[in-house]
Amino acid sequence: MAAQPAVSLGDFSTLFALAGRSTRLRSERLLNDFGLHVGQQFFMRCLWEQDGSTVGELARRVRVEAPTATQAVKRMEAAGMVRRTPDEQDARRSRVWLTPLGRHTWPLVTAALAELERDLLAPFTQEEREQFMSLLLRLYETSLPAEGDGADGSRTG
């Protein structure tokens, strides 16, 4: 049995960070089985919904800075999940497309992530799950960067 971290139930930041870290580790192992890294699933979801997006569009939708999105796209391109083509209206930009491998992989990834979610939420009743998701959404909305902050929380001017 794993050692229990010394956490006070009143220590929200620590408990939230520990839960996030353990969930991230499980997600990382799962995604690695598909040749992906944590965070890349958000870009793949965006492309599944709107293939041919620019890196800038992906960055805005995933709420990261453009260099972070560029790095993720490069890694997914190296893994064969996406390809880039020049934008027809602006040669300085490129469009990102899921490859056949990416299109094949995405439904498998979503099924595996859904299974992980079911496993993580199994100890809760349906009512508790709904309340938990509602509270998480409110926490997320509260934690978004303020006006004038970058997507990653850095000041932009």
PDB file of C-alpha atoms in Angstrom:
ATOM      1  CA  MET A   1       0.000   0.000   0.000  1.00  0.00           C
ATOM      2  CA  ALA A   2       1.324   3.442  -0.939  1.00  0.00           C
ATOM      3  CA  ALA A   3       2.316   5.794   1.859  1.00  0.00           C
ATOM      4  CA  GLN A   4      -0.286   8.441   2.564  1.00  0.00           C
ATOM      5  CA  PRO A   5       0.999  12.004   2.125  1.00  0.00           C
ATOM      6  CA  ALA A   6       0.804  14.222   5.178  1.00  0.00           C
ATOM      7  CA  VAL A   7      -2.173  16.330   4.138  1.00  0.00           C
ATOM      8  CA  SER A   8      -4.592  18.284   6.226  1.00  0.00           C
ATOM      9  CA  LEU A   9      -8.137  18.008   4.924  1.00  0.00           C
ATOM     10  CA  GLY A  10      -8.241  21.787   5.138  1.00  0.00           C
ATOM     11  CA  ASP A  11      -5.221  22.112   2.848  1.00  0.00           C
ATOM     12  CA  PHE A  12      -7.058  22.529  -0.457  1.00  0.00           C
ATOM     13  CA  SER A  13      -4.024  23.454  -2.571  1.00  0.00           C
ATOM     14  CA  THR A  14      -2.027  20.408  -1.511  1.00  0.00           C
ATOM     15  CA  LEU A  15      -4.892  17.962  -1.849  1.00  0.00           C
ATOM     16  CA  PHE A  16      -5.934  19.397  -5.220  1.00  0.00           C
ATOM     17  CA  ALA A  17      -2.336  19.232  -6.485  1.00  0.00           C
ATOM     18  CA  LEU A  18      -1.922  15.628  -5.303  1.00  0.00           C
ATOM     19  CA  ALA A  19      -5.182  14.532  -6.937  1.00  0.00           C
ATOM     20  CA  GLY A  20      -4.202  16.343 -10.125  1.00  0.00           C
ATOM     21  CA  ARG A  21      -0.746  14.812 -10.163  1.00  0.00           C
ATOM     22  CA  SER A  22      -1.964  11.246  -9.662  1.00  0.00           C
ATOM     23  CA  THR A  23      -4.657  11.710 -12.322  1.00  0.00           C
ATOM     24  CA  ARG A  24      -2.083  13.194 -14.692  1.00  0.00           C
ATOM     25  CA  LEU A  25       0.254  10.223 -14.156  1.00  0.00           C
ATOM     26  CA  ARG A  26      -2.534   7.787 -14.975  1.00  0.00           C
ATOM     27  CA  SER A  27      -3.472   9.820 -18.045  1.00  0.00           C
ATOM     28  CA  GLU A  28       0.165   9.958 -19.096  1.00  0.00           C
ATOM     29  CA  ARG A  29       0.539   6.170 -18.985  1.00  0.00           C
ATOM     30  CA  LEU A  30      -2.692   5.739 -20.923  1.00  0.00           C
ATOM     31  CA  LEU A  31      -1.789   8.302 -23.606  1.00  0.00           C
ATOM     32  CA  ASN A  32       1.742   6.954 -23.969  1.00  0.00           C
ATOM     33  CA  ASP A  33       0.210   3.643 -25.062  1.00  0.00           C
ATOM     34  CA  PHE A  34      -1.148   5.556 -28.086  1.00  0.00           C
ATOM     35  CA  GLY A  35       2.083   7.450 -28.785  1.00  0.00           C
ATOM     36  CA  LEU A  36       0.742  10.668 -27.271  1.00  0.00           C
ATOM     37  CA  HIS A  37       1.821  12.920 -24.430  1.00  0.00           C
ATOM     38  CA  VAL A  38      -0.423  14.516 -21.818  1.00  0.00           C
ATOM     39  CA  GLY A  39      -2.042  17.619 -23.253  1.00  0.00           C
ATOM     40  CA  GLN A  40      -1.963  16.439 -26.847  1.00  0.00           C
ATOM     41  CA  GLN A  41      -5.435  14.952 -26.445  1.00  0.00           C
ATOM     42  CA  PHE A  42      -6.812  18.499 -26.267  1.00  0.00           C
ATOM     43  CA  PHE A  43      -5.273  19.369 -29.645  1.00  0.00           C
ATOM     44  CA  MET A  44      -6.501  16.115 -31.164  1.00  0.00           C
ATOM     45  CA  ARG A  45     -10.032  16.812 -29.909  1.00  0.00           C
ATOM     46  CA  CYS A  46      -9.928  20.270 -31.510  1.00  0.00           C
ATOM     47  CA  LEU A  47      -8.756  18.797 -34.808  1.00  0.00           C
ATOM     48  CA  TRP A  48     -11.375  16.053 -34.643  1.00  0.00           C
ATOM     49  CA  GLU A  49     -14.001  18.782 -34.284  1.00  0.00           C
ATOM     50  CA  GLN A  50     -12.406  21.248 -36.730  1.00  0.00           C
ATOM     51  CA  ASP A  51      -9.705  19.645 -38.860  1.00  0.00           C
ATOM     52  CA  GLY A  52      -7.476  22.061 -40.734  1.00  0.00           C
ATOM     53  CA  SER A  53      -7.170  24.559 -37.880  1.00  0.00           C
ATOM     54  CA  THR A  54      -4.165  26.865 -37.686  1.00  0.00           C
ATOM     55  CA  VAL A  55      -1.734  26.567 -34.784  1.00  0.00           C
ATOM     56  CA  GLY A  56      -3.015  29.920 -33.510  1.00  0.00           C
ATOM     57  CA  GLU A  57      -6.604  28.679 -33.568  1.00  0.00           C
ATOM     58  CA  LEU A  58      -5.557  25.540 -31.708  1.00  0.00           C
ATOM     59  CA  ALA A  59      -3.679  27.599 -29.110  1.00  0.00           C
ATOM     60  CA  ARG A  60      -6.743  29.760 -28.457  1.00  0.00           C
ATOM     61  CA  ARG A  61      -9.088  26.790 -28.195  1.00  0.00           C
ATOM     62  CA  VAL A  62      -6.772  24.857 -25.873  1.00  0.00           C
ATOM     63  CA  ARG A  63      -5.930  28.058 -23.933  1.00  0.00           C
ATOM     64  CA  VAL A  64      -2.159  27.873 -24.301  1.00  0.00           C
ATOM     65  CA  GLU A  65       0.415  30.205 -25.792  1.00  0.00           C
ATOM     66  CA  ALA A  66       1.278  29.752 -29.487  1.00  0.00           C
ATOM     67  CA  PRO A  67       4.796  28.339 -28.818  1.00  0.00           C
ATOM     68  CA  THR A  68       3.255  25.625 -26.620  1.00  0.00           C
ATOM     69  CA  ALA A  69       0.792  24.729 -29.367  1.00  0.00           C
ATOM     70  CA  THR A  70       3.590  24.734 -31.954  1.00  0.00           C
ATOM     71  CA  GLN A  71       5.635  22.315 -29.850  1.00  0.00           C
ATOM     72  CA  ALA A  72       2.655  19.999 -29.353  1.00  0.00           C
ATOM     73  CA  VAL A  73       1.902  19.997 -33.087  1.00  0.00           C
ATOM     74  CA  LYS A  74       5.551  19.238 -33.906  1.00  0.00           C
ATOM     75  CA  ARG A  75       5.547  16.276 -31.513  1.00  0.00           C
ATOM     76  CA  MET A  76       2.255  14.954 -32.898  1.00  0.00           C
ATOM     77  CA  GLU A  77       3.579  15.411 -36.426  1.00  0.00           C
ATOM     78  CA  ALA A  78       6.703  13.413 -35.532  1.00  0.00           C
ATOM     79  CA  ALA A  79       4.429  10.687 -34.123  1.00  0.00           C
ATOM     80  CA  GLY A  80       2.463  10.609 -37.385  1.00  0.00           C
ATOM     81  CA  MET A  81      -0.790  11.841 -35.819  1.00  0.00           C
ATOM     82  CA  VAL A  82      -1.020  15.139 -37.730  1.00  0.00           C
ATOM     83  CA  ARG A  83       0.355  16.822 -40.830  1.00  0.00           C
ATOM     84  CA  ARG A  84       0.768  20.489 -41.669  1.00  0.00           C
ATOM     85  CA  THR A  85       0.042  22.195 -44.973  1.00  0.00           C
ATOM     86  CA  PRO A  86       0.504  25.840 -45.986  1.00  0.00           C
ATOM     87  CA  ASP A  87      -2.543  28.058 -45.520  1.00  0.00           C
ATOM     88  CA  GLU A  88      -4.002  28.935 -48.929  1.00  0.00           C
ATOM     89  CA  GLN A  89      -4.721  32.564 -47.939  1.00  0.00           C
ATOM     90  CA  ASP A  90      -1.560  33.253 -45.906  1.00  0.00           C
ATOM     91  CA  ALA A  91       1.654  31.371 -46.683  1.00  0.00           C
ATOM     92  CA  ARG A  92       3.108  32.405 -43.299  1.00  0.00           C
ATOM     93  CA  ARG A  93       0.577  30.172 -41.551  1.00  0.00           C
ATOM     94  CA  SER A  94       0.048  26.461 -41.749  1.00  0.00           C
ATOM     95  CA  ARG A  95      -3.038  24.355 -41.274  1.00  0.00           C
ATOM     96  CA  VAL A  96      -2.955  21.227 -39.128  1.00  0.00           C
ATOM     97  CA  TRP A  97      -4.789  18.079 -40.176  1.00  0.00           C
ATOM     98  CA  LEU A  98      -5.275  14.690 -38.557  1.00  0.00           C
ATOM     99  CA  THR A  99      -3.566  11.944 -40.533  1.00  0.00           C
ATOM    100  CA  PRO A 100      -5.241   8.583 -41.129  1.00  0.00           C
ATOM    101  CA  LEU A 101      -3.333   7.336 -38.060  1.00  0.00           C
ATOM    102  CA  GLY A 102      -4.634  10.271 -36.005  1.00  0.00           C
ATOM    103  CA  ARG A 103      -8.201   9.663 -37.217  1.00  0.00           C
ATOM    104  CA  HIS A 104      -7.902   5.975 -36.327  1.00  0.00           C
ATOM    105  CA  THR A 105      -6.321   6.682 -32.931  1.00  0.00           C
ATOM    106  CA  TRP A 106      -8.641   9.417 -31.640  1.00  0.00           C
ATOM    107  CA  PRO A 107     -11.731   7.203 -31.037  1.00  0.00           C
ATOM    108  CA  LEU A 108      -9.509   4.699 -29.215  1.00  0.00           C
ATOM    109  CA  VAL A 109      -8.056   7.471 -27.058  1.00  0.00           C
ATOM    110  CA  THR A 110     -11.499   8.823 -26.181  1.00  0.00           C
ATOM    111  CA  ALA A 111     -12.693   5.345 -25.207  1.00  0.00           C
ATOM    112  CA  ALA A 112      -9.628   4.798 -23.009  1.00  0.00           C
ATOM    113  CA  LEU A 113     -10.009   8.234 -21.383  1.00  0.00           C
ATOM    114  CA  ALA A 114     -13.702   7.523 -20.732  1.00  0.00           C
ATOM    115  CA  GLU A 115     -12.731   4.258 -19.037  1.00  0.00           C
ATOM    116  CA  LEU A 116     -10.189   6.109 -16.876  1.00  0.00           C
ATOM    117  CA  GLU A 117     -12.857   8.660 -15.962  1.00  0.00           C
ATOM    118  CA  ARG A 118     -15.295   5.880 -15.007  1.00  0.00           C
ATOM    119  CA  ASP A 119     -12.591   4.307 -12.839  1.00  0.00           C
ATOM    120  CA  LEU A 120     -11.727   7.595 -11.125  1.00  0.00           C
ATOM    121  CA  LEU A 121     -15.366   8.473 -10.443  1.00  0.00           C
ATOM    122  CA  ALA A 122     -16.473   4.949  -9.451  1.00  0.00           C
ATOM    123  CA  PRO A 123     -16.456   5.693  -5.688  1.00  0.00           C
ATOM    124  CA  PHE A 124     -19.036   8.466  -6.168  1.00  0.00           C
ATOM    125  CA  THR A 125     -22.793   8.283  -6.631  1.00  0.00           C
ATOM    126  CA  GLN A 126     -24.292   9.795  -9.780  1.00  0.00           C
ATOM    127  CA  GLU A 127     -25.458  12.801  -7.761  1.00  0.00           C
ATOM    128  CA  GLU A 128     -21.963  13.272  -6.296  1.00  0.00           C
ATOM    129  CA  ARG A 129     -20.423  13.022  -9.776  1.00  0.00           C
ATOM    130  CA  GLU A 130     -22.731  15.702 -11.131  1.00  0.00           C
ATOM    131  CA  GLN A 131     -22.054  17.957  -8.152  1.00  0.00           C
ATOM    132  CA  PHE A 132     -18.304  17.334  -8.407  1.00  0.00           C
ATOM    133  CA  MET A 133     -18.273  18.183 -12.116  1.00  0.00           C
ATOM    134  CA  SER A 134     -20.294  21.335 -11.460  1.00  0.00           C
ATOM    135  CA  LEU A 135     -17.889  22.409  -8.718  1.00  0.00           C
ATOM    136  CA  LEU A 136     -14.855  21.666 -10.897  1.00  0.00           C
ATOM    137  CA  LEU A 137     -16.310  23.761 -13.701  1.00  0.00           C
ATOM    138  CA  ARG A 138     -16.855  26.670 -11.317  1.00  0.00           C
ATOM    139  CA  LEU A 139     -13.306  26.298 -10.001  1.00  0.00           C
ATOM    140  CA  TYR A 140     -11.954  26.236 -13.555  1.00  0.00           C
ATOM    141  CA  GLU A 141     -13.880  29.369 -14.501  1.00  0.00           C
ATOM    142  CA  THR A 142     -12.631  31.121 -11.349  1.00  0.00           C
ATOM    143  CA  SER A 143      -9.039  30.143 -12.098  1.00  0.00           C
ATOM    144  CA  LEU A 144      -8.959  31.444 -15.696  1.00  0.00           C
ATOM    145  CA  PRO A 145      -6.391  34.217 -16.299  1.00  0.00           C
ATOM    146  CA  ALA A 146      -7.635  37.735 -15.747  1.00  0.00           C
ATOM    147  CA  GLU A 147      -8.147  40.143 -18.649  1.00  0.00           C
ATOM    148  CA  GLY A 148      -4.713  41.154 -19.959  1.00  0.00           C
ATOM    149  CA  ASP A 149      -3.064  37.942 -18.814  1.00  0.00           C
ATOM    150  CA  GLY A 150      -1.707  35.447 -21.311  1.00  0.00           C
ATOM    151  CA  ALA A 151      -3.344  32.050 -21.755  1.00  0.00           C
ATOM    152  CA  ASP A 152      -0.663  30.620 -19.490  1.00  0.00           C
ATOM    153  CA  GLY A 153      -1.227  33.296 -16.824  1.00  0.00           C
ATOM    154  CA  SER A 154       1.687  35.541 -17.827  1.00  0.00           C
ATOM    155  CA  ARG A 155       1.152  39.293 -18.162  1.00  0.00           C
ATOM    156  CA  THR A 156       0.815  40.437 -21.780  1.00  0.00           C
ATOM    157  CA  GLY A 157       1.339  44.126 -21.647  1.00  0.00           C
TER     158      GLY A 157
END
